[in-house]
Amino acid sequence: MALLLTITIMTARIEQFGVPFDGWTLQGDHYAGERSNHTVLLHGAGASTRHMHHLLRNALQQRGVGTTCFDCVGHGETGGELSQSSVASRTRQAQAVIAARRIEEPLSLIGISMGAYNAIRLTQLHSVEALVLMVPGVYTPAAYDVPFGPEFSAVIRRERSWADTDAWDILAHFEGSLLVVAAEHDAVIPLEIPERLVASAARARQRELMVVEGGQHNRVWALLAEQRERFDAALGRVVDTLEQGQR
């Protein structure tokens, strides 16, 4: 069994941990929730790290919902080069953390940008009852195992390469609760993707598309936080979706 290293910060109710994975140590933390601790958050690509989502995770924690998140290989405190990872590797990294942290199933997953596709893939590997997909990216299966770098970029930059993604078919079998959060002015993810994700989940217990007015790909929750009523309303929809999966 993989060695699990943990350091607990009791005053902030945040537990830091390290999980070995293929020669790396995935650095992560758990924001302890008073009611639920089944939620795993998967960050996006590029310069994304788990710390970028403190605003959302802190707000969820205040609502009693705990979250576990880690920096993927090539990101944040985990370090390494992106070329040493892939979309498929990110899914395996998430599985390693879920196993090492003994997160009880059914899971609730929050996937952001590329992390949304990893969350969708995880529904095939774990019991998942709730999915929150934010500014979701989806990918052609041809890109799944390709290491990040020029070859990966060449595959995904083909015109509408995402259109033949397996995400539609995977979600067609999902029977839990689904919330897809889109940004009105997302220059990265066309609205067609979140719309089609929701439409694909015909067997879901509940499904909803929430478009954040004025939102951008990397500015959704910070924008909502400028108006407390909007923030609380959006957060409430996230919490409701996550907790539907635990009822």
Tab-separated table of C-alpha atoms in Angstrom:
chain	number	residue	atom	x	y	z
A	1	MET	CA	0.000	0.000	0.000
A	2	ALA	CA	1.328	3.463	-0.870
A	3	LEU	CA	2.733	5.472	2.001
A	4	LEU	CA	0.487	8.361	2.954
A	5	LEU	CA	2.111	11.421	4.497
A	6	THR	CA	-0.111	13.883	6.329
A	7	ILE	CA	0.349	17.098	8.235
A	8	THR	CA	-2.686	18.459	10.010
A	9	ILE	CA	-3.381	22.147	10.586
A	10	MET	CA	-6.163	21.976	13.113
A	11	THR	CA	-6.756	25.709	13.528
A	12	ALA	CA	-7.714	26.153	9.888
A	13	ARG	CA	-9.422	22.745	9.646
A	14	ILE	CA	-7.167	22.039	6.696
A	15	GLU	CA	-5.127	18.853	6.506
A	16	GLN	CA	-2.172	18.787	4.142
A	17	PHE	CA	-1.012	15.488	2.674
A	18	GLY	CA	1.340	13.876	0.210
A	19	VAL	CA	0.541	10.794	-1.868
A	20	PRO	CA	3.276	8.926	-3.780
A	21	PHE	CA	2.607	8.463	-7.499
A	22	ASP	CA	5.057	7.158	-10.104
A	23	GLY	CA	8.090	8.683	-8.402
A	24	TRP	CA	6.335	11.906	-7.477
A	25	THR	CA	4.559	13.014	-4.326
A	26	LEU	CA	1.174	14.531	-5.079
A	27	GLN	CA	0.777	17.461	-2.717
A	28	GLY	CA	-2.760	18.156	-1.598
A	29	ASP	CA	-5.038	19.183	1.208
A	30	HIS	CA	-8.405	18.406	2.695
A	31	TYR	CA	-10.794	21.116	3.861
A	32	ALA	CA	-12.752	19.270	6.537
A	33	GLY	CA	-16.527	19.511	6.307
A	34	GLU	CA	-18.928	19.101	9.189
A	35	ARG	CA	-21.525	17.213	7.134
A	36	SER	CA	-19.829	15.719	4.086
A	37	ASN	CA	-16.281	14.786	3.075
A	38	HIS	CA	-16.859	12.839	-0.124
A	39	THR	CA	-16.042	15.645	-2.564
A	40	VAL	CA	-12.885	15.667	-4.686
A	41	LEU	CA	-12.003	18.803	-6.675
A	42	LEU	CA	-9.878	18.473	-9.821
A	43	HIS	CA	-8.134	21.601	-11.053
A	44	GLY	CA	-7.522	22.640	-14.635
A	45	ALA	CA	-4.519	22.760	-16.951
A	46	GLY	CA	-1.867	25.384	-17.639
A	47	ALA	CA	-0.776	27.230	-14.496
A	48	SER	CA	-3.658	25.927	-12.388
A	49	THR	CA	-3.095	24.741	-8.813
A	50	ARG	CA	-5.302	23.710	-5.934
A	51	HIS	CA	-4.687	27.037	-4.186
A	52	MET	CA	-6.501	28.883	-6.975
A	53	HIS	CA	-9.765	27.415	-5.688
A	54	HIS	CA	-9.530	28.480	-2.049
A	55	LEU	CA	-12.423	30.936	-2.402
A	56	LEU	CA	-14.841	28.216	-3.496
A	57	ARG	CA	-13.508	25.536	-1.177
A	58	ASN	CA	-13.568	27.830	1.843
A	59	ALA	CA	-17.161	28.789	1.072
A	60	LEU	CA	-18.122	25.126	0.720
A	61	GLN	CA	-16.418	24.330	4.005
A	62	GLN	CA	-18.475	27.034	5.705
A	63	ARG	CA	-21.571	25.265	4.348
A	64	GLY	CA	-20.394	21.979	5.865
A	65	VAL	CA	-19.022	20.447	2.659
A	66	GLY	CA	-15.445	19.219	2.837
A	67	THR	CA	-13.252	18.967	-0.254
A	68	THR	CA	-10.060	17.127	-1.148
A	69	CYS	CA	-7.794	18.587	-3.830
A	70	PHE	CA	-4.229	18.011	-5.004
A	71	ASP	CA	-1.736	19.530	-7.418
A	72	CYS	CA	-1.345	17.302	-10.463
A	73	VAL	CA	2.128	16.418	-11.718
A	74	GLY	CA	3.595	19.510	-13.375
A	75	HIS	CA	1.560	21.863	-11.190
A	76	GLY	CA	1.974	23.757	-7.944
A	77	GLU	CA	3.737	22.133	-5.018
A	78	THR	CA	3.835	18.695	-6.628
A	79	GLY	CA	6.262	19.991	-9.221
A	80	GLY	CA	7.647	18.166	-12.201
A	81	GLU	CA	7.195	18.920	-15.870
A	82	LEU	CA	3.873	18.871	-17.702
A	83	SER	CA	5.521	16.666	-20.326
A	84	GLN	CA	5.717	13.975	-17.640
A	85	SER	CA	1.937	13.838	-17.430
A	86	SER	CA	-1.143	13.489	-19.627
A	87	VAL	CA	-4.923	13.650	-19.299
A	88	ALA	CA	-4.926	9.907	-18.632
A	89	SER	CA	-2.216	10.285	-16.004
A	90	ARG	CA	-4.285	12.971	-14.255
A	91	THR	CA	-7.140	10.470	-13.953
A	92	ARG	CA	-4.771	7.900	-12.439
A	93	GLN	CA	-3.400	10.544	-10.082
A	94	ALA	CA	-6.906	11.268	-8.851
A	95	GLN	CA	-7.481	7.548	-8.309
A	96	ALA	CA	-4.265	7.335	-6.283
A	97	VAL	CA	-5.405	10.159	-4.010
A	98	ILE	CA	-8.905	8.712	-3.607
A	99	ALA	CA	-7.400	5.353	-2.613
A	100	ALA	CA	-4.695	6.715	-0.316
A	101	ARG	CA	-7.082	9.084	1.446
A	102	ARG	CA	-9.715	6.338	1.705
A	103	ILE	CA	-12.432	8.675	0.491
A	104	GLU	CA	-15.707	6.843	0.877
A	105	GLU	CA	-17.933	6.245	-2.100
A	106	PRO	CA	-20.221	7.321	-3.599
A	107	LEU	CA	-18.072	10.301	-4.482
A	108	SER	CA	-19.017	13.829	-5.365
A	109	LEU	CA	-16.688	15.385	-7.945
A	110	ILE	CA	-15.980	18.987	-8.919
A	111	GLY	CA	-14.064	19.229	-12.174
A	112	ILE	CA	-12.749	22.546	-13.448
A	113	SER	CA	-11.742	23.055	-17.102
A	114	MET	CA	-9.598	20.009	-17.992
A	115	GLY	CA	-10.460	18.592	-14.582
A	116	ALA	CA	-14.077	18.306	-15.727
A	117	TYR	CA	-13.083	15.686	-18.285
A	118	ASN	CA	-11.120	13.804	-15.635
A	119	ALA	CA	-14.205	13.894	-13.416
A	120	ILE	CA	-16.333	12.488	-16.228
A	121	ARG	CA	-13.812	9.689	-16.823
A	122	LEU	CA	-13.796	8.860	-13.095
A	123	THR	CA	-17.503	8.042	-13.235
A	124	GLN	CA	-16.472	4.923	-15.154
A	125	LEU	CA	-14.049	3.873	-12.417
A	126	HIS	CA	-15.800	4.816	-9.179
A	127	SER	CA	-19.276	5.150	-7.776
A	128	VAL	CA	-20.053	8.846	-8.367
A	129	GLU	CA	-23.392	10.334	-7.369
A	130	ALA	CA	-22.750	14.035	-7.983
A	131	LEU	CA	-20.862	15.952	-10.671
A	132	VAL	CA	-20.204	19.679	-10.769
A	133	LEU	CA	-18.431	20.575	-14.024
A	134	MET	CA	-17.157	24.160	-14.227
A	135	VAL	CA	-16.097	25.793	-17.513
A	136	PRO	CA	-15.714	22.192	-18.690
A	137	GLY	CA	-13.200	21.099	-21.258
A	138	VAL	CA	-13.681	17.791	-23.090
A	139	TYR	CA	-11.229	15.963	-25.323
A	140	THR	CA	-11.082	13.556	-28.208
A	141	PRO	CA	-10.034	10.058	-27.058
A	142	ALA	CA	-7.034	10.389	-29.386
A	143	ALA	CA	-5.539	12.943	-26.978
A	144	TYR	CA	-6.144	11.027	-23.761
A	145	ASP	CA	-2.824	9.195	-23.443
A	146	VAL	CA	-0.640	11.705	-25.297
A	147	PRO	CA	1.915	13.435	-23.005
A	148	PHE	CA	1.378	17.169	-22.635
A	149	GLY	CA	3.477	19.077	-25.115
A	150	PRO	CA	3.559	19.825	-28.851
A	151	GLU	CA	1.972	16.525	-29.922
A	152	PHE	CA	-0.907	16.926	-27.464
A	153	SER	CA	-1.453	20.520	-28.560
A	154	ALA	CA	-1.494	19.479	-32.218
A	155	VAL	CA	-4.261	16.950	-31.533
A	156	ILE	CA	-6.551	19.228	-29.534
A	157	ARG	CA	-6.060	22.249	-31.809
A	158	ARG	CA	-7.606	20.529	-34.769
A	159	GLU	CA	-10.885	22.199	-35.712
A	160	ARG	CA	-13.580	21.029	-33.282
A	161	SER	CA	-11.410	18.122	-32.137
A	162	TRP	CA	-13.538	17.940	-29.005
A	163	ALA	CA	-16.695	17.114	-30.975
A	164	ASP	CA	-15.883	13.379	-31.075
A	165	THR	CA	-15.195	13.185	-27.340
A	166	ASP	CA	-16.445	10.163	-25.444
A	167	ALA	CA	-17.752	12.498	-22.716
A	168	TRP	CA	-21.206	12.539	-24.316
A	169	ASP	CA	-21.504	8.752	-24.217
A	170	ILE	CA	-20.090	8.474	-20.703
A	171	LEU	CA	-22.550	11.003	-19.328
A	172	ALA	CA	-25.393	9.207	-21.089
A	173	HIS	CA	-24.951	6.489	-18.443
A	174	PHE	CA	-24.638	8.846	-15.461
A	175	GLU	CA	-27.573	8.577	-13.077
A	176	GLY	CA	-26.516	10.973	-10.335
A	177	SER	CA	-26.879	14.738	-9.964
A	178	LEU	CA	-25.224	17.028	-12.505
A	179	LEU	CA	-24.548	20.760	-12.470
A	180	VAL	CA	-22.619	22.342	-15.336
A	181	VAL	CA	-21.326	25.864	-14.743
A	182	ALA	CA	-20.486	27.912	-17.834
A	183	ALA	CA	-19.050	31.411	-18.185
A	184	GLU	CA	-20.939	33.807	-20.451
A	185	HIS	CA	-17.742	35.195	-21.988
A	186	ASP	CA	-15.601	32.046	-22.006
A	187	ALA	CA	-12.979	32.491	-24.719
A	188	VAL	CA	-11.710	28.927	-24.222
A	189	ILE	CA	-14.805	26.731	-23.967
A	190	PRO	CA	-17.643	27.314	-26.471
A	191	LEU	CA	-21.115	27.261	-24.886
A	192	GLU	CA	-21.969	24.308	-27.114
A	193	ILE	CA	-19.852	22.065	-24.876
A	194	PRO	CA	-21.624	22.681	-21.537
A	195	GLU	CA	-24.988	22.661	-23.295
A	196	ARG	CA	-24.269	19.292	-24.884
A	197	LEU	CA	-22.933	17.836	-21.634
A	198	VAL	CA	-26.221	18.592	-19.913
A	199	ALA	CA	-28.234	17.283	-22.858
A	200	SER	CA	-26.215	14.045	-22.869
A	201	ALA	CA	-27.028	13.236	-19.240
A	202	ALA	CA	-30.587	12.162	-19.988
A	203	ARG	CA	-30.586	9.561	-17.208
A	204	ALA	CA	-29.304	11.902	-14.485
A	205	ARG	CA	-31.347	12.273	-11.310
A	206	GLN	CA	-31.172	16.006	-11.835
A	207	ARG	CA	-29.272	18.099	-14.370
A	208	GLU	CA	-28.821	21.816	-14.716
A	209	LEU	CA	-26.829	24.329	-16.726
A	210	MET	CA	-25.864	27.514	-14.905
A	211	VAL	CA	-24.417	30.284	-17.091
A	212	VAL	CA	-22.625	32.962	-15.069
A	213	GLU	CA	-23.367	36.323	-16.614
A	214	GLY	CA	-20.190	38.297	-17.248
A	215	GLY	CA	-18.047	35.311	-16.315
A	216	GLN	CA	-14.803	34.411	-18.063
A	217	HIS	CA	-12.954	31.114	-18.217
A	218	ASN	CA	-10.649	31.960	-15.309
A	219	ARG	CA	-12.971	34.350	-13.542
A	220	VAL	CA	-16.209	32.874	-12.304
A	221	TRP	CA	-16.214	32.737	-8.511
A	222	ALA	CA	-14.133	35.881	-8.059
A	223	LEU	CA	-16.686	37.711	-10.183
A	224	LEU	CA	-19.628	36.252	-8.265
A	225	ALA	CA	-17.957	37.220	-4.975
A	226	GLU	CA	-18.288	40.887	-5.924
A	227	GLN	CA	-22.034	40.545	-5.322
A	228	ARG	CA	-22.874	38.537	-2.221
A	229	GLU	CA	-26.379	37.600	-3.342
A	230	ARG	CA	-25.141	36.169	-6.649
A	231	PHE	CA	-22.337	34.294	-4.913
A	232	ASP	CA	-24.633	32.772	-2.306
A	233	ALA	CA	-27.206	31.761	-4.907
A	234	ALA	CA	-24.602	30.064	-7.117
A	235	LEU	CA	-22.940	28.389	-4.142
A	236	GLY	CA	-26.307	27.102	-3.006
A	237	ARG	CA	-26.797	25.354	-6.351
A	238	VAL	CA	-23.378	23.738	-6.063
A	239	VAL	CA	-24.031	22.554	-2.498
A	240	ASP	CA	-27.449	21.203	-3.442
A	241	THR	CA	-25.957	19.178	-6.295
A	242	LEU	CA	-23.136	17.788	-4.155
A	243	GLU	CA	-25.436	16.851	-1.310
A	244	GLN	CA	-28.005	15.251	-3.594
A	245	GLY	CA	-25.347	12.652	-4.227
A	246	GLN	CA	-25.063	11.847	-0.523
A	247	ARG	CA	-28.779	11.447	0.256
